[in-house]
Amino acid sequence: MKAKNLKLAIIAVIFITVLTSSFIGLINSQKVYAATAENELINYETNIEELNDVEPYGLFTSLSISINGGNGKVWATVKNDFTLFPATVIVVVMLYSSESYTESYESMDLVSTNTTNDLNMGKTVSTEASTGGVAKYWIARMRYKIDSKSWASKATEVCKIGADGEFLGYV
């Protein structure tokens, strides 16, 4: 009988030891998991803060501007032809007109404008105006900002558009 009780006592001690070890291991693994999760959160927050100080990802963006007319209207269109890596492309498209010839948009009247806060690749933004039934000289101009770079601008050449909106060519 003593041998049977001794076997039961040994089995009980082994069982309690294994159970205690498992419980301690479970607690330690939870501590490790919590510490790992906390470290990952700290790393994530640090990476976000560092991203705010780094220039965004766009390496190259090609924008084109065009001007055309028809049905008594004139319109200017800016297209994002190509962007290498994601970029935020802010675009303001403007139409200027003058009844007399001038080579600079600064000497013309700003007639129409439109803006987009992010012109994605392949997309366009346009603005249009009425000819007012008068043949005029026109310039389409865009101002744009890519990511955190400085503002830049491009303009078309001076063109003449007829009273009905017919494109008469660049002057």
mmCIF file of C-alpha atoms in Angstrom:
data_model
loop_
_atom_site.group_PDB
_atom_site.id
_atom_site.type_symbol
_atom_site.label_atom_id
_atom_site.label_comp_id
_atom_site.label_asym_id
_atom_site.label_seq_id
_atom_site.Cartn_x
_atom_site.Cartn_y
_atom_site.Cartn_z
ATOM 1 C CA MET A 1 0.000 0.000 0.000
ATOM 2 C CA LYS A 2 2.853 2.339 0.807
ATOM 3 C CA ALA A 3 4.296 1.770 -2.643
ATOM 4 C CA LYS A 4 0.969 2.686 -4.241
ATOM 5 C CA ASN A 5 0.677 5.852 -2.101
ATOM 6 C CA LEU A 6 4.283 6.720 -2.924
ATOM 7 C CA LYS A 7 3.579 6.317 -6.654
ATOM 8 C CA LEU A 8 0.491 8.530 -6.345
ATOM 9 C CA ALA A 9 2.451 11.131 -4.397
ATOM 10 C CA ILE A 10 5.227 11.143 -7.027
ATOM 11 C CA ILE A 11 2.681 11.420 -9.846
ATOM 12 C CA ALA A 12 0.916 14.255 -7.972
ATOM 13 C CA VAL A 13 4.229 16.115 -7.465
ATOM 14 C CA ILE A 14 5.142 15.663 -11.140
ATOM 15 C CA PHE A 15 1.664 16.785 -12.202
ATOM 16 C CA ILE A 16 1.785 19.885 -9.954
ATOM 17 C CA THR A 17 5.320 20.667 -11.162
ATOM 18 C CA VAL A 18 4.295 20.383 -14.834
ATOM 19 C CA LEU A 19 1.132 22.409 -14.222
ATOM 20 C CA THR A 20 3.046 25.116 -12.323
ATOM 21 C CA SER A 21 5.760 25.240 -15.007
ATOM 22 C CA SER A 22 3.128 25.546 -17.726
ATOM 23 C CA PHE A 23 1.342 28.310 -15.853
ATOM 24 C CA ILE A 24 4.611 30.207 -15.249
ATOM 25 C CA GLY A 25 5.541 29.725 -18.923
ATOM 26 C CA LEU A 26 2.130 31.051 -19.980
ATOM 27 C CA ILE A 27 2.528 34.144 -17.792
ATOM 28 C CA ASN A 28 6.053 34.761 -19.129
ATOM 29 C CA SER A 29 4.930 34.346 -22.745
ATOM 30 C CA GLN A 30 2.125 36.854 -22.131
ATOM 31 C CA LYS A 31 4.688 39.297 -20.729
ATOM 32 C CA VAL A 32 6.905 38.770 -23.787
ATOM 33 C CA TYR A 33 3.914 39.225 -26.120
ATOM 34 C CA ALA A 34 2.868 42.416 -24.333
ATOM 35 C CA ALA A 35 6.426 43.768 -24.447
ATOM 36 C CA THR A 36 6.702 42.907 -28.164
ATOM 37 C CA ALA A 37 3.376 44.582 -28.955
ATOM 38 C CA GLU A 38 4.407 47.680 -26.999
ATOM 39 C CA ASN A 39 7.748 47.823 -28.853
ATOM 40 C CA GLU A 40 5.984 47.475 -32.198
ATOM 41 C CA LEU A 41 3.629 50.348 -31.284
ATOM 42 C CA ILE A 42 6.569 52.537 -30.233
ATOM 43 C CA ASN A 43 8.386 51.683 -33.495
ATOM 44 C CA TYR A 44 5.234 52.441 -35.519
ATOM 45 C CA GLU A 45 4.765 55.815 -33.816
ATOM 46 C CA THR A 46 8.449 56.639 -34.334
ATOM 47 C CA ASN A 47 8.228 55.702 -38.025
ATOM 48 C CA ILE A 48 5.156 57.929 -38.480
ATOM 49 C CA GLU A 49 6.976 60.847 -36.821
ATOM 50 C CA GLU A 50 10.002 60.249 -39.067
ATOM 51 C CA LEU A 51 7.761 60.147 -42.161
ATOM 52 C CA ASN A 52 6.467 63.599 -41.333
ATOM 53 C CA ASP A 53 10.042 64.896 -41.610
ATOM 54 C CA VAL A 54 10.859 63.052 -44.852
ATOM 55 C CA GLU A 55 9.907 64.265 -48.335
ATOM 56 C CA PRO A 56 7.088 62.104 -49.773
ATOM 57 C CA TYR A 57 7.583 59.352 -52.284
ATOM 58 C CA GLY A 58 6.956 60.775 -55.777
ATOM 59 C CA LEU A 59 10.191 60.724 -57.783
ATOM 60 C CA PHE A 60 8.938 62.057 -61.115
ATOM 61 C CA THR A 61 5.702 63.576 -62.357
ATOM 62 C CA SER A 62 4.912 64.750 -65.899
ATOM 63 C CA LEU A 63 2.052 67.230 -66.323
ATOM 64 C CA SER A 64 0.786 68.647 -69.624
ATOM 65 C CA ILE A 65 -1.434 71.654 -70.284
ATOM 66 C CA SER A 66 -3.575 72.311 -73.339
ATOM 67 C CA ILE A 67 -6.057 74.922 -74.556
ATOM 68 C CA ASN A 68 -8.903 74.483 -77.015
ATOM 69 C CA GLY A 69 -12.312 75.833 -77.900
ATOM 70 C CA GLY A 70 -15.683 75.151 -79.496
ATOM 71 C CA ASN A 71 -19.368 76.043 -79.263
ATOM 72 C CA GLY A 72 -18.649 79.552 -77.957
ATOM 73 C CA LYS A 73 -16.379 78.276 -75.161
ATOM 74 C CA VAL A 74 -12.671 78.018 -74.396
ATOM 75 C CA TRP A 75 -11.199 75.437 -72.032
ATOM 76 C CA ALA A 76 -7.857 74.625 -70.490
ATOM 77 C CA THR A 77 -6.979 71.105 -69.399
ATOM 78 C CA VAL A 78 -4.125 69.804 -67.263
ATOM 79 C CA LYS A 79 -3.350 66.089 -67.382
ATOM 80 C CA ASN A 80 -1.104 64.045 -65.117
ATOM 81 C CA ASP A 81 0.590 62.049 -67.874
ATOM 82 C CA PHE A 82 2.867 60.026 -65.624
ATOM 83 C CA THR A 83 3.877 59.754 -61.968
ATOM 84 C CA LEU A 84 6.668 57.493 -60.742
ATOM 85 C CA PHE A 85 5.657 56.312 -57.261
ATOM 86 C CA PRO A 86 2.687 57.835 -55.451
ATOM 87 C CA ALA A 87 2.705 61.619 -55.106
ATOM 88 C CA THR A 88 0.307 64.344 -54.065
ATOM 89 C CA VAL A 89 -0.086 66.684 -57.042
ATOM 90 C CA ILE A 90 -1.948 69.922 -56.309
ATOM 91 C CA VAL A 91 -2.962 71.736 -59.505
ATOM 92 C CA VAL A 92 -4.567 75.105 -60.216
ATOM 93 C CA VAL A 93 -5.586 75.572 -63.870
ATOM 94 C CA MET A 94 -6.352 79.097 -65.137
ATOM 95 C CA LEU A 95 -7.594 80.767 -68.321
ATOM 96 C CA TYR A 96 -6.555 84.307 -69.242
ATOM 97 C CA SER A 97 -7.913 86.404 -72.127
ATOM 98 C CA SER A 98 -7.329 89.735 -73.819
ATOM 99 C CA GLU A 99 -8.931 91.473 -76.793
ATOM 100 C CA SER A 100 -5.526 92.848 -77.804
ATOM 101 C CA TYR A 101 -2.390 90.809 -78.409
ATOM 102 C CA THR A 102 0.024 90.457 -75.517
ATOM 103 C CA GLU A 103 2.663 87.827 -74.816
ATOM 104 C CA SER A 104 2.153 87.603 -71.052
ATOM 105 C CA TYR A 105 -0.730 86.302 -69.004
ATOM 106 C CA GLU A 106 0.101 89.064 -66.505
ATOM 107 C CA SER A 107 -1.251 91.598 -69.022
ATOM 108 C CA MET A 108 -4.449 89.598 -69.541
ATOM 109 C CA ASP A 109 -7.646 89.187 -67.538
ATOM 110 C CA LEU A 110 -8.037 86.062 -65.406
ATOM 111 C CA VAL A 111 -11.316 84.626 -66.695
ATOM 112 C CA SER A 112 -11.670 81.181 -65.129
ATOM 113 C CA THR A 113 -9.921 78.898 -62.651
ATOM 114 C CA ASN A 114 -10.269 75.418 -61.162
ATOM 115 C CA THR A 115 -8.287 73.480 -58.540
ATOM 116 C CA THR A 116 -7.677 69.899 -57.472
ATOM 117 C CA ASN A 117 -5.869 68.808 -54.320
ATOM 118 C CA ASP A 118 -4.516 65.594 -55.867
ATOM 119 C CA LEU A 119 -4.354 64.968 -59.608
ATOM 120 C CA ASN A 120 -3.715 61.246 -59.992
ATOM 121 C CA MET A 121 -1.894 59.695 -62.948
ATOM 122 C CA GLY A 122 -4.037 59.634 -66.098
ATOM 123 C CA LYS A 123 -6.581 62.087 -64.662
ATOM 124 C CA THR A 124 -7.364 65.636 -65.813
ATOM 125 C CA VAL A 125 -8.621 68.889 -64.345
ATOM 126 C CA SER A 126 -10.190 71.574 -66.569
ATOM 127 C CA THR A 127 -11.647 75.036 -66.492
ATOM 128 C CA GLU A 128 -13.746 76.745 -69.145
ATOM 129 C CA ALA A 129 -15.083 80.159 -70.050
ATOM 130 C CA SER A 130 -17.381 81.699 -72.628
ATOM 131 C CA THR A 131 -15.863 83.636 -75.520
ATOM 132 C CA GLY A 132 -18.564 86.252 -74.981
ATOM 133 C CA GLY A 133 -19.080 86.243 -78.734
ATOM 134 C CA VAL A 134 -15.744 88.039 -79.272
ATOM 135 C CA ALA A 135 -12.504 86.767 -80.839
ATOM 136 C CA LYS A 136 -9.751 87.060 -78.227
ATOM 137 C CA TYR A 137 -6.212 86.045 -77.374
ATOM 138 C CA TRP A 138 -5.955 83.357 -74.723
ATOM 139 C CA ILE A 139 -3.371 81.705 -72.483
ATOM 140 C CA ALA A 140 -3.905 78.613 -70.345
ATOM 141 C CA ARG A 141 -1.707 78.435 -67.262
ATOM 142 C CA MET A 142 -1.214 75.990 -64.432
ATOM 143 C CA ARG A 143 0.388 76.272 -61.036
ATOM 144 C CA TYR A 144 1.286 73.005 -59.407
ATOM 145 C CA LYS A 145 2.902 71.604 -56.293
ATOM 146 C CA ILE A 146 4.201 68.040 -56.078
ATOM 147 C CA ASP A 147 4.494 66.657 -52.552
ATOM 148 C CA SER A 148 6.505 69.082 -50.408
ATOM 149 C CA LYS A 149 8.382 70.651 -53.324
ATOM 150 C CA SER A 150 7.976 74.338 -54.217
ATOM 151 C CA TRP A 151 5.181 75.672 -56.391
ATOM 152 C CA ALA A 152 5.926 75.772 -60.133
ATOM 153 C CA SER A 153 4.007 76.925 -63.193
ATOM 154 C CA LYS A 154 3.632 76.258 -66.929
ATOM 155 C CA ALA A 155 1.645 78.102 -69.558
ATOM 156 C CA THR A 156 0.638 77.580 -73.145
ATOM 157 C CA GLU A 157 1.693 79.943 -75.877
ATOM 158 C CA VAL A 158 -0.664 82.791 -76.754
ATOM 159 C CA CYS A 159 -3.407 81.586 -79.068
ATOM 160 C CA LYS A 160 -6.320 83.229 -80.831
ATOM 161 C CA ILE A 161 -9.789 81.791 -80.479
ATOM 162 C CA GLY A 162 -12.707 83.027 -82.589
ATOM 163 C CA ALA A 163 -16.024 84.364 -81.345
ATOM 164 C CA ASP A 164 -17.636 80.933 -81.781
ATOM 165 C CA GLY A 165 -14.806 79.163 -79.921
ATOM 166 C CA GLU A 166 -12.943 78.048 -83.029
ATOM 167 C CA PHE A 167 -9.232 77.563 -82.335
ATOM 168 C CA LEU A 168 -7.458 79.860 -84.816
ATOM 169 C CA GLY A 169 -3.932 78.836 -83.835
ATOM 170 C CA TYR A 170 -0.957 79.987 -81.794
ATOM 171 C CA VAL A 171 0.261 83.509 -82.464
#
